PDB file of C-alpha atoms in Angstrom:
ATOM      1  CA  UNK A   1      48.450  76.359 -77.531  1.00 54.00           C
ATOM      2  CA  UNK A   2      45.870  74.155 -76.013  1.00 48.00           C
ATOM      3  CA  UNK A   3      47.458  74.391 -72.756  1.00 55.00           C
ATOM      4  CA  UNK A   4      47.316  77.748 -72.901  1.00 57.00           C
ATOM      5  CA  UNK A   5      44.133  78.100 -73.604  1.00 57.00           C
ATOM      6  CA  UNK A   6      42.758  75.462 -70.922  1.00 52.00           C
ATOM      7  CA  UNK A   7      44.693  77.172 -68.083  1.00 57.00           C
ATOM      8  CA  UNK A   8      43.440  80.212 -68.859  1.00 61.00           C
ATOM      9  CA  UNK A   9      39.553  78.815 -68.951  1.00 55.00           C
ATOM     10  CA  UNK A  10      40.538  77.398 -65.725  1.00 54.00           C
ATOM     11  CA  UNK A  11      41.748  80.228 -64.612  1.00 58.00           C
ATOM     12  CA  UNK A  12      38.456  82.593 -65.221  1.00 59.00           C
ATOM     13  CA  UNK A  13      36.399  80.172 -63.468  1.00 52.00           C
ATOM     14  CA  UNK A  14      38.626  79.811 -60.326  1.00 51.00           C
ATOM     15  CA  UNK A  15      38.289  83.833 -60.658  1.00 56.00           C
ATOM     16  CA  UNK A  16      34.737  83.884 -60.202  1.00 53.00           C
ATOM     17  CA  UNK A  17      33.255  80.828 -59.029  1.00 55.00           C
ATOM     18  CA  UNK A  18      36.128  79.349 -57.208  1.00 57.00           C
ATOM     19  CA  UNK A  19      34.706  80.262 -53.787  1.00 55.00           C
ATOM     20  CA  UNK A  20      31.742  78.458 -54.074  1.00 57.00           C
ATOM     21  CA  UNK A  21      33.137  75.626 -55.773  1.00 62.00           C
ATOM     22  CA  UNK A  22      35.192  74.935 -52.786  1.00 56.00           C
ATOM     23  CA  UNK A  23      32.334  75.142 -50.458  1.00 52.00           C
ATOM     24  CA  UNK A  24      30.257  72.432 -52.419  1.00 64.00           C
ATOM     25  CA  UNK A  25      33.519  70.593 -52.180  1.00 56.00           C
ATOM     26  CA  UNK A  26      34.345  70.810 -48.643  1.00 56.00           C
ATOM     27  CA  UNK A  27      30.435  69.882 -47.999  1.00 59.00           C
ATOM     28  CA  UNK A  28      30.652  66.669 -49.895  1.00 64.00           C
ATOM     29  CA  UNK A  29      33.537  65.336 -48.211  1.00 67.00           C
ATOM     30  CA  UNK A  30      31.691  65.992 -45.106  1.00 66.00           C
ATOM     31  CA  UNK A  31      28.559  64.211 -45.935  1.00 62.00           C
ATOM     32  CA  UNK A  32      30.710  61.156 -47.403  1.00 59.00           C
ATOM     33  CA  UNK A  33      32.707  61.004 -43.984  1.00 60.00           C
ATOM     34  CA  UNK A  34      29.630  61.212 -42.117  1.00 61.00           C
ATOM     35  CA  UNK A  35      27.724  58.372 -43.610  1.00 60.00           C
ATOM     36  CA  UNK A  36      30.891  56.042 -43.249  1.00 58.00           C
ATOM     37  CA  UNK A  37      30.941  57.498 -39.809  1.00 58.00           C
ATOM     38  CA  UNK A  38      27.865  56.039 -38.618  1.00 57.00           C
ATOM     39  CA  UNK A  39      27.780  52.861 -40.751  1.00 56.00           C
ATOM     40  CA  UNK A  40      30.671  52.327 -38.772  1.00 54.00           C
ATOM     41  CA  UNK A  41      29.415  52.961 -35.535  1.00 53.00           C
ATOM     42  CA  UNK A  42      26.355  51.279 -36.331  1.00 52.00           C
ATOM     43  CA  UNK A  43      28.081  47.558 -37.216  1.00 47.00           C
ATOM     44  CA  UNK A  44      29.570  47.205 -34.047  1.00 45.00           C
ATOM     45  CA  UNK A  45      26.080  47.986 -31.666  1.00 49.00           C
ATOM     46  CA  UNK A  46      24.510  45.473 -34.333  1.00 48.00           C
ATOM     47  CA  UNK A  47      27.170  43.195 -33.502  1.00 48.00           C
ATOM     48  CA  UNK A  48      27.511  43.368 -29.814  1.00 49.00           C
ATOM     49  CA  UNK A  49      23.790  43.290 -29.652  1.00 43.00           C
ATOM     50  CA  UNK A  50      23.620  39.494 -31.294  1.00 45.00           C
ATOM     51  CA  UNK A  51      26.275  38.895 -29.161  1.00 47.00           C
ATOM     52  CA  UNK A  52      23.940  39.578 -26.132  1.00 47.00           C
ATOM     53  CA  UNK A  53      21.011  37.808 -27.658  1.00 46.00           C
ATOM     54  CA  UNK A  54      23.314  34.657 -28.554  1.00 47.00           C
ATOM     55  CA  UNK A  55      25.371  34.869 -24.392  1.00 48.00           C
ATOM     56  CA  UNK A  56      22.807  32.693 -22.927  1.00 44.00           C
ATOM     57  CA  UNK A  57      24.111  31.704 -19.662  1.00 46.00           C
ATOM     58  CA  UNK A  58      22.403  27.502 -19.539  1.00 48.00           C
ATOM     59  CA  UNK A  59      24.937  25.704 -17.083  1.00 53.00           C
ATOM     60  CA  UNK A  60      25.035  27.227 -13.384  1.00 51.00           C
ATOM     61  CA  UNK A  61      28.896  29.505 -13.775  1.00 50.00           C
ATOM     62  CA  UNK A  62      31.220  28.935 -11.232  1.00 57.00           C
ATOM     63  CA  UNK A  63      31.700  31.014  -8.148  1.00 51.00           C
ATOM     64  CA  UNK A  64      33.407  33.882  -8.923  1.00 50.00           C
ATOM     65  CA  UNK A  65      32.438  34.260 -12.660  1.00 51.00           C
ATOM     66  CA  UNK A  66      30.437  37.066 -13.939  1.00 53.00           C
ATOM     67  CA  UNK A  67      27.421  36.495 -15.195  1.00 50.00           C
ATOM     68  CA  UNK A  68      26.880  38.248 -18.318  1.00 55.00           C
ATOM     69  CA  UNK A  69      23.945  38.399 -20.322  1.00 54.00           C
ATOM     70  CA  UNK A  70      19.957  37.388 -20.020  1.00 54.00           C
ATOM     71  CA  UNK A  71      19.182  33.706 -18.671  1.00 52.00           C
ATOM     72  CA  UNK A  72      16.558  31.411 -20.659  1.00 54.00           C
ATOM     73  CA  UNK A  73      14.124  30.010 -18.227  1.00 57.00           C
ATOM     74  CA  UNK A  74      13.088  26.842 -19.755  1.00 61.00           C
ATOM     75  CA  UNK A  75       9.232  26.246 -18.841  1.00 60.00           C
ATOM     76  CA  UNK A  76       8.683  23.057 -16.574  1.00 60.00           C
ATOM     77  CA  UNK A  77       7.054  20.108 -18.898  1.00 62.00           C
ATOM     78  CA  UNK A  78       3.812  19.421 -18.138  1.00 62.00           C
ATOM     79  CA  UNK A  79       3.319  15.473 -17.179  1.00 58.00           C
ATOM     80  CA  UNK A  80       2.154  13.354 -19.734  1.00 61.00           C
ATOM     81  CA  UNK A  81       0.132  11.235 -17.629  1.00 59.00           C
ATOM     82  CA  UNK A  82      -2.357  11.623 -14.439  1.00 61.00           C
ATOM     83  CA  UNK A  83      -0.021   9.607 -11.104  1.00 57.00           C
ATOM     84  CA  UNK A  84      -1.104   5.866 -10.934  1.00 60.00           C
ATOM     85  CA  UNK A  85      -2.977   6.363  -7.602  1.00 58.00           C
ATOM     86  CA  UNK A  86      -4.664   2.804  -8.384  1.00 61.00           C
ATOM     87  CA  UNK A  87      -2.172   0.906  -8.138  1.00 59.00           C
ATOM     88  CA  UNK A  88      -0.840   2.537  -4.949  1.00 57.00           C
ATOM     89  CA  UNK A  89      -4.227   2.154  -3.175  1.00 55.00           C
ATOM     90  CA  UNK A  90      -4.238  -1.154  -4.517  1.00 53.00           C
ATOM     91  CA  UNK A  91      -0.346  -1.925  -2.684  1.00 55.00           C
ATOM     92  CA  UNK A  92      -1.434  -0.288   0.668  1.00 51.00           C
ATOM     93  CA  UNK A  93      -4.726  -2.301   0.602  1.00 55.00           C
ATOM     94  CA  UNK A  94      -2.350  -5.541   0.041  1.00 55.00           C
ATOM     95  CA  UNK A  95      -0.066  -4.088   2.723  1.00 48.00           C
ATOM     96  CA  UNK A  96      -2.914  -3.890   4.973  1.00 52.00           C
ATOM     97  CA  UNK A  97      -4.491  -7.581   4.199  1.00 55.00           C
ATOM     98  CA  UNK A  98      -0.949  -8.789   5.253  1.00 53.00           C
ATOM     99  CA  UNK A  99      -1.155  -6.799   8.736  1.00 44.00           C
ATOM    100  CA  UNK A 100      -4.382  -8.565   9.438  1.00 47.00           C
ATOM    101  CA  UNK A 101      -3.016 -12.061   8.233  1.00 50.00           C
ATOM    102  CA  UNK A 102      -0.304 -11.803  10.664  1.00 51.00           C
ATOM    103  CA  UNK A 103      -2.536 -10.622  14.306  1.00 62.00           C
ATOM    104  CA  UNK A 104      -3.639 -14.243  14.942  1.00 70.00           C
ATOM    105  CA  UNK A 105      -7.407 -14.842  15.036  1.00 81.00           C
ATOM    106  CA  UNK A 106      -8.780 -14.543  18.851  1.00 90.00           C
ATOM    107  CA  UNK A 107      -9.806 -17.699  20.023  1.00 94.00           C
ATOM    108  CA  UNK A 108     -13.346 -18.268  20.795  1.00 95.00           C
ATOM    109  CA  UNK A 109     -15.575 -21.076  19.997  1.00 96.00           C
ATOM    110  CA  UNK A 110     -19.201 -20.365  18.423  1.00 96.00           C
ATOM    111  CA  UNK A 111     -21.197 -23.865  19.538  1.00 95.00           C
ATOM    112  CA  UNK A 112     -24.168 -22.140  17.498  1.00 94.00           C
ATOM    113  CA  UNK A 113     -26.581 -23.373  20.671  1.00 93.00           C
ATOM    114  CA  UNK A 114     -28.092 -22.282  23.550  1.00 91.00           C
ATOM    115  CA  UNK A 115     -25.412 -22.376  26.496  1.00 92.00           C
ATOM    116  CA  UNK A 116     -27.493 -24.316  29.443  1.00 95.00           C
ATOM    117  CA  UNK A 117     -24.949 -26.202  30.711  1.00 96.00           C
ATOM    118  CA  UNK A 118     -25.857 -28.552  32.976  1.00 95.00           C
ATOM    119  CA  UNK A 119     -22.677 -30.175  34.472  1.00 95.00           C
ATOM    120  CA  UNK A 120     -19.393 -27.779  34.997  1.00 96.00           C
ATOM    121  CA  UNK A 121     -15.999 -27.923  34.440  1.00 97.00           C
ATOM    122  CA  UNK A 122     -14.589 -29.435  37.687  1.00 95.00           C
ATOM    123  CA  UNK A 123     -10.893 -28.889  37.317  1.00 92.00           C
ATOM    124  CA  UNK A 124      -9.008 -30.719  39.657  1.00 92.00           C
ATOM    125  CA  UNK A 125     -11.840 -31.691  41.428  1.00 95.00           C
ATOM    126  CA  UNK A 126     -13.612 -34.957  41.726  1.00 95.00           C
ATOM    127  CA  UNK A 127     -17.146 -34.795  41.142  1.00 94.00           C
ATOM    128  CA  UNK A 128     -19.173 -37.900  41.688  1.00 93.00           C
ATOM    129  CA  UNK A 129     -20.952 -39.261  38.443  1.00 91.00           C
ATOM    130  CA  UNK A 130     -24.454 -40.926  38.939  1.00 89.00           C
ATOM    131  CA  UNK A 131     -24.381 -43.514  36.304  1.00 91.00           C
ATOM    132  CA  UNK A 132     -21.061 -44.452  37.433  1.00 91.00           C
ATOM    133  CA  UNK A 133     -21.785 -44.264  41.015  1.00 90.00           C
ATOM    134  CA  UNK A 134     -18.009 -43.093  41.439  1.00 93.00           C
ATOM    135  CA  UNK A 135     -16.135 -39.909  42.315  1.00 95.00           C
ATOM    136  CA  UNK A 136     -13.794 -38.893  39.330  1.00 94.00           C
ATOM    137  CA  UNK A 137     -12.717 -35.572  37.854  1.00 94.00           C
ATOM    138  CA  UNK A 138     -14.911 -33.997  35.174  1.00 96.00           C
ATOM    139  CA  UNK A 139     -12.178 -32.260  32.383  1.00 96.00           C
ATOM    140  CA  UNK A 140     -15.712 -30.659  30.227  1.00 97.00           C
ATOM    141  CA  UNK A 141     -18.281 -29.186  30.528  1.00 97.00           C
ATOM    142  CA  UNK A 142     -22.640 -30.624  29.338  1.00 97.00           C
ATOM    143  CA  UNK A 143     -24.335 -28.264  27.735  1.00 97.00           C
ATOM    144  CA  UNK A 144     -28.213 -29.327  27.375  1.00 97.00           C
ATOM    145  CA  UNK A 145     -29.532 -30.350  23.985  1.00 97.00           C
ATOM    146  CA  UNK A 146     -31.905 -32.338  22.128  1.00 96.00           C
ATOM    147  CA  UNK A 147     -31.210 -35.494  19.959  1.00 96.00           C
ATOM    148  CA  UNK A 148     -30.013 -34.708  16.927  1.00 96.00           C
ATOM    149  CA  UNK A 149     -29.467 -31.105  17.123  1.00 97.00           C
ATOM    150  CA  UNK A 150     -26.607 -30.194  15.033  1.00 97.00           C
ATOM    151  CA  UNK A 151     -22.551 -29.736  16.220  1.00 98.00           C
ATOM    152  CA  UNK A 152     -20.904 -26.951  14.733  1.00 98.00           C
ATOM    153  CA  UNK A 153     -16.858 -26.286  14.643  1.00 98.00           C
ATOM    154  CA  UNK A 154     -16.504 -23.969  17.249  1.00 97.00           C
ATOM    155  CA  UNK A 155     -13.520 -22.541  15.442  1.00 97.00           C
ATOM    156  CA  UNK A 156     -11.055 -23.505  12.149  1.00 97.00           C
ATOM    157  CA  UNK A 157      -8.844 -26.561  12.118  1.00 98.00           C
ATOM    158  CA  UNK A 158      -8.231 -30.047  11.094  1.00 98.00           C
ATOM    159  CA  UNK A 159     -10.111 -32.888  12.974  1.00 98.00           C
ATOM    160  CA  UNK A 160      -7.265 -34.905  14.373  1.00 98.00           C
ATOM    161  CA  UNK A 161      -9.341 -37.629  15.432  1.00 98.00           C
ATOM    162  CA  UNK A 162     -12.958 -38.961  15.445  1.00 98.00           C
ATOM    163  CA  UNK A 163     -12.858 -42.562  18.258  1.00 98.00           C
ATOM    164  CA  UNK A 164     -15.602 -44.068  20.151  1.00 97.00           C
ATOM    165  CA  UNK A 165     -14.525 -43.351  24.041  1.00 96.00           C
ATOM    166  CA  UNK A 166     -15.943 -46.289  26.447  1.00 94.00           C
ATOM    167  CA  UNK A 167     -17.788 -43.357  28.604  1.00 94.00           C
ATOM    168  CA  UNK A 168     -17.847 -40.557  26.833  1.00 96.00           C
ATOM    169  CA  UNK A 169     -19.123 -42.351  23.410  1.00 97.00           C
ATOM    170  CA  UNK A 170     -18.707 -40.442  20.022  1.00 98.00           C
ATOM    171  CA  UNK A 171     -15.765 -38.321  20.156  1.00 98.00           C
ATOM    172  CA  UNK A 172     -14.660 -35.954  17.696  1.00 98.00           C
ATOM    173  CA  UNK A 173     -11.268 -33.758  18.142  1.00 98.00           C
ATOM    174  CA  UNK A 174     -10.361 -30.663  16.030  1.00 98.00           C
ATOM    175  CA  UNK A 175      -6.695 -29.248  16.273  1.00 98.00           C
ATOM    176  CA  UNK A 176      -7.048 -25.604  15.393  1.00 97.00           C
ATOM    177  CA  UNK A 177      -3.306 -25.352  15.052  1.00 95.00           C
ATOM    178  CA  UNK A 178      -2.895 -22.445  17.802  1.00 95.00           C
ATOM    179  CA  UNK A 179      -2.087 -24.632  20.228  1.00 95.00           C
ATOM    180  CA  UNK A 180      -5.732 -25.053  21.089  1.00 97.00           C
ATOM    181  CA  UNK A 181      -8.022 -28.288  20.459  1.00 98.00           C
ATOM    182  CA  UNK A 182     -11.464 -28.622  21.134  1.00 98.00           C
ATOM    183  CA  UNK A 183     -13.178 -32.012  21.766  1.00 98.00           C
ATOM    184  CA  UNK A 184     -17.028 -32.694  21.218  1.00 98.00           C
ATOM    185  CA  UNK A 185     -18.580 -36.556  22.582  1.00 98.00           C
ATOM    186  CA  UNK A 186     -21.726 -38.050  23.472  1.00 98.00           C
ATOM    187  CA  UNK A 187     -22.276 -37.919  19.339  1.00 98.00           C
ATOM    188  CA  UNK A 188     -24.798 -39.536  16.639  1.00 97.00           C
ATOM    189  CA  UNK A 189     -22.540 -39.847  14.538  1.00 97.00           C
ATOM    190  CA  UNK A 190     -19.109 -40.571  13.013  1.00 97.00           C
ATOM    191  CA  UNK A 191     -19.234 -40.302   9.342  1.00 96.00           C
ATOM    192  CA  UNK A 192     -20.028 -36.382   8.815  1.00 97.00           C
ATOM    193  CA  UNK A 193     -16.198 -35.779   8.601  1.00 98.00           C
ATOM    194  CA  UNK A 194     -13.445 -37.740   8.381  1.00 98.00           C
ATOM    195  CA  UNK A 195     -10.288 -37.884   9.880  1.00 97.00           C
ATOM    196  CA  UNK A 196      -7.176 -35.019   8.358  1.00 98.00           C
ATOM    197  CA  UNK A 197     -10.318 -33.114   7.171  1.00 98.00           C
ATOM    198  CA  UNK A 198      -9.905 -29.114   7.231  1.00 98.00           C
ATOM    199  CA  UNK A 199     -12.898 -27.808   8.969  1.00 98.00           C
ATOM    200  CA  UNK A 200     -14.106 -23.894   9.060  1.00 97.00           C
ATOM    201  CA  UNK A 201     -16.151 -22.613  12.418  1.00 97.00           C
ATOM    202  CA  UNK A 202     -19.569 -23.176  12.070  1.00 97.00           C
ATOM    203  CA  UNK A 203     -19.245 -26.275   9.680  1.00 98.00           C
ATOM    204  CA  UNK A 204     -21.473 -29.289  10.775  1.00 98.00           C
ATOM    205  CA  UNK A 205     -19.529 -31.969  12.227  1.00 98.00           C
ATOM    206  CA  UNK A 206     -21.934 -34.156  13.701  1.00 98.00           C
ATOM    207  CA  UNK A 207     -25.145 -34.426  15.706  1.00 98.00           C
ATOM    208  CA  UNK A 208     -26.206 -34.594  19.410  1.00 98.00           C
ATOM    209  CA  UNK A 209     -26.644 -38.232  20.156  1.00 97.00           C
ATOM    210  CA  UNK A 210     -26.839 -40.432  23.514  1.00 96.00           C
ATOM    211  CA  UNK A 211     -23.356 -42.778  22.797  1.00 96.00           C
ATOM    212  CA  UNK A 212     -22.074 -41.392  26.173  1.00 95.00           C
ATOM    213  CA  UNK A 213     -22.324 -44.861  28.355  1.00 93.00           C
ATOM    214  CA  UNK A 214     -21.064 -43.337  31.180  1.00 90.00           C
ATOM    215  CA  UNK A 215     -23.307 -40.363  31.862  1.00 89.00           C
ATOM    216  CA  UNK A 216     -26.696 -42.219  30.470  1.00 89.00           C
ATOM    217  CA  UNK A 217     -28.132 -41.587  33.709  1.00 90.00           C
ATOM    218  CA  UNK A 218     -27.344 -37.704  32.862  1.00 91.00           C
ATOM    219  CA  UNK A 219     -29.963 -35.469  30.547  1.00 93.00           C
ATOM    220  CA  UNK A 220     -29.330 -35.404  27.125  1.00 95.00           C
ATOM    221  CA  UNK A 221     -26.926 -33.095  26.353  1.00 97.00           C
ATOM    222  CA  UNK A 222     -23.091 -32.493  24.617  1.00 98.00           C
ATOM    223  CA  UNK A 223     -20.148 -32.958  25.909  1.00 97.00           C
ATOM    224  CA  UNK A 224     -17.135 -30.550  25.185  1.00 98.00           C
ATOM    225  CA  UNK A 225     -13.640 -30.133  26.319  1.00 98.00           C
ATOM    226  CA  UNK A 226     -11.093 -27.608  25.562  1.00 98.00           C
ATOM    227  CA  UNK A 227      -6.865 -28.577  25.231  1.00 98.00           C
ATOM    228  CA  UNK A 228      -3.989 -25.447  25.556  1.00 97.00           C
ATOM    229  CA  UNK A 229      -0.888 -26.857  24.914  1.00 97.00           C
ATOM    230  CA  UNK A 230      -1.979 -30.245  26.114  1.00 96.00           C
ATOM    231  CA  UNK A 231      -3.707 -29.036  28.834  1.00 97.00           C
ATOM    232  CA  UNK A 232      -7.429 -29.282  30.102  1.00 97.00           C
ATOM    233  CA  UNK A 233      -8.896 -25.886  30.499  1.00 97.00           C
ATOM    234  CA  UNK A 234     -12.233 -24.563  31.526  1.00 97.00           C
ATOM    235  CA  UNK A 235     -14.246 -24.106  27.818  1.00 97.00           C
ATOM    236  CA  UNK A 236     -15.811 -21.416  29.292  1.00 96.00           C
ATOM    237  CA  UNK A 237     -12.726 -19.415  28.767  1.00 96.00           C
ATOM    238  CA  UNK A 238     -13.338 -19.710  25.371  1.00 97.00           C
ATOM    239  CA  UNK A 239     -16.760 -19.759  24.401  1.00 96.00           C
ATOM    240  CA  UNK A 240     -18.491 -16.810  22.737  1.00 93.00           C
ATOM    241  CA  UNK A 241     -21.013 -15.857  25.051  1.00 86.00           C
ATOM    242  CA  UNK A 242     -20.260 -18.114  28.154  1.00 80.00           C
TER     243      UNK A 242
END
């Protein structure tokens, strides 16, 4: 009996309202497809849209590979510290000091006096000497000075020898290790320097003196001689000012 009576409730409504029921019905399961619809459709773009963000291309590809996706340009790091430029003005100024160390030094000796020389350089010719009353071949050159008047280095080296010559009197020889040596006689004395002593040009070796017995006859003056390479040379070659 309840059956019955159900079916035929059911039945009245279908009657009347079944229309519209179906309608509301038909709506619904539109809606509800819809929404799953673009839930679904929206997953994927979220998806492939990390994928893009996360396809960072960091190693060069090889040829032939397609690049996909948006390169990171890593900003260059600034430097943590300014160059050392001291310490590479400081090498090419050492650079430089050894360039000038290694040109050798012209040659030219500063006698620190006035040049009035009074008896030249004769070379291979004889010259005739008063006090000796001979004819003999003069290998220096007198320059005019006073007694006592200082003798300067004319130029670095190591006195080689310091003798007392029978004409030429107190004789004092630097080797300036260039090949050159330079000889200085007629002296007042032997004891301002000794023998192996390193000398610098303008150092005092001695004084002007009259110990030259063979040119006593002669003004008072010095006596100097040049040696290249063992070798008697005019000192006027190699005087400063001459």
């Amino acid at each position: 009996m309840k059956d019955k009576k159900c079916k035929k409730i059911i039945s009245r409504i279908l009657d009347g309202n079944g229309f519209y029921i179906a309608v509301i019905v038909c709506f619904s399961i539109i809606a509800v497809n819809g929404y799953f619809t673009l839930n679904h459709n929206k997953k994927p773009n979220n998806e492939e849209a990390s994928k893009h963000e996360m396809n960072v291309v960091i190693d060069p590809p090889e040829l032939g590979t397609e690049i996909t996706g948006t390169p990171v340009i890593q900003p260059t790091p600034k430097p943590t510290a300014k160059p050392d430029t001291q310490n590479k003005t400081a090498s090419v100024a050492s650079v430089k000091d050894d360039v000038q160390e290694s040109v050798p030094r012209e040659f030219k000796l500063v006698l620190g006096m006035n040049l009035n020389i009074t008896k030249e350089y004769s070379g291979n010719t004889l010259v005739y000497s008063q006090t000796l009353d001979d004819w003999r071949i003069h290998n220096g050159i007198d320059v005019s000075a006073k007694v006592g008047d200082k003798v300067f280095a004319g130029f670095d080296g190591v006195v080689e020898d310091i003798t007392t010559d029978p004409i030429l009197g107190i004789t004092i020889v630097i080797d300036h290790n260039n090949g050159y040596k330079s000889v200085y006689a007629n002296l007042s004395s032997d004891e301002m320097v000794k023998k192996g002593q390193s000398v610098k040009q303008g150092d005092v070796i001695s004084g002007v003196g009259t110990s030259a017995i063979g040119e006593t006859m002669e003004s008072t003056h010095l006596h100097i001689e040049v040696i290249k390479n063992g070798e008697h040379i005019n000192p006027t070659d190699v005087i400063a000012g001459a």
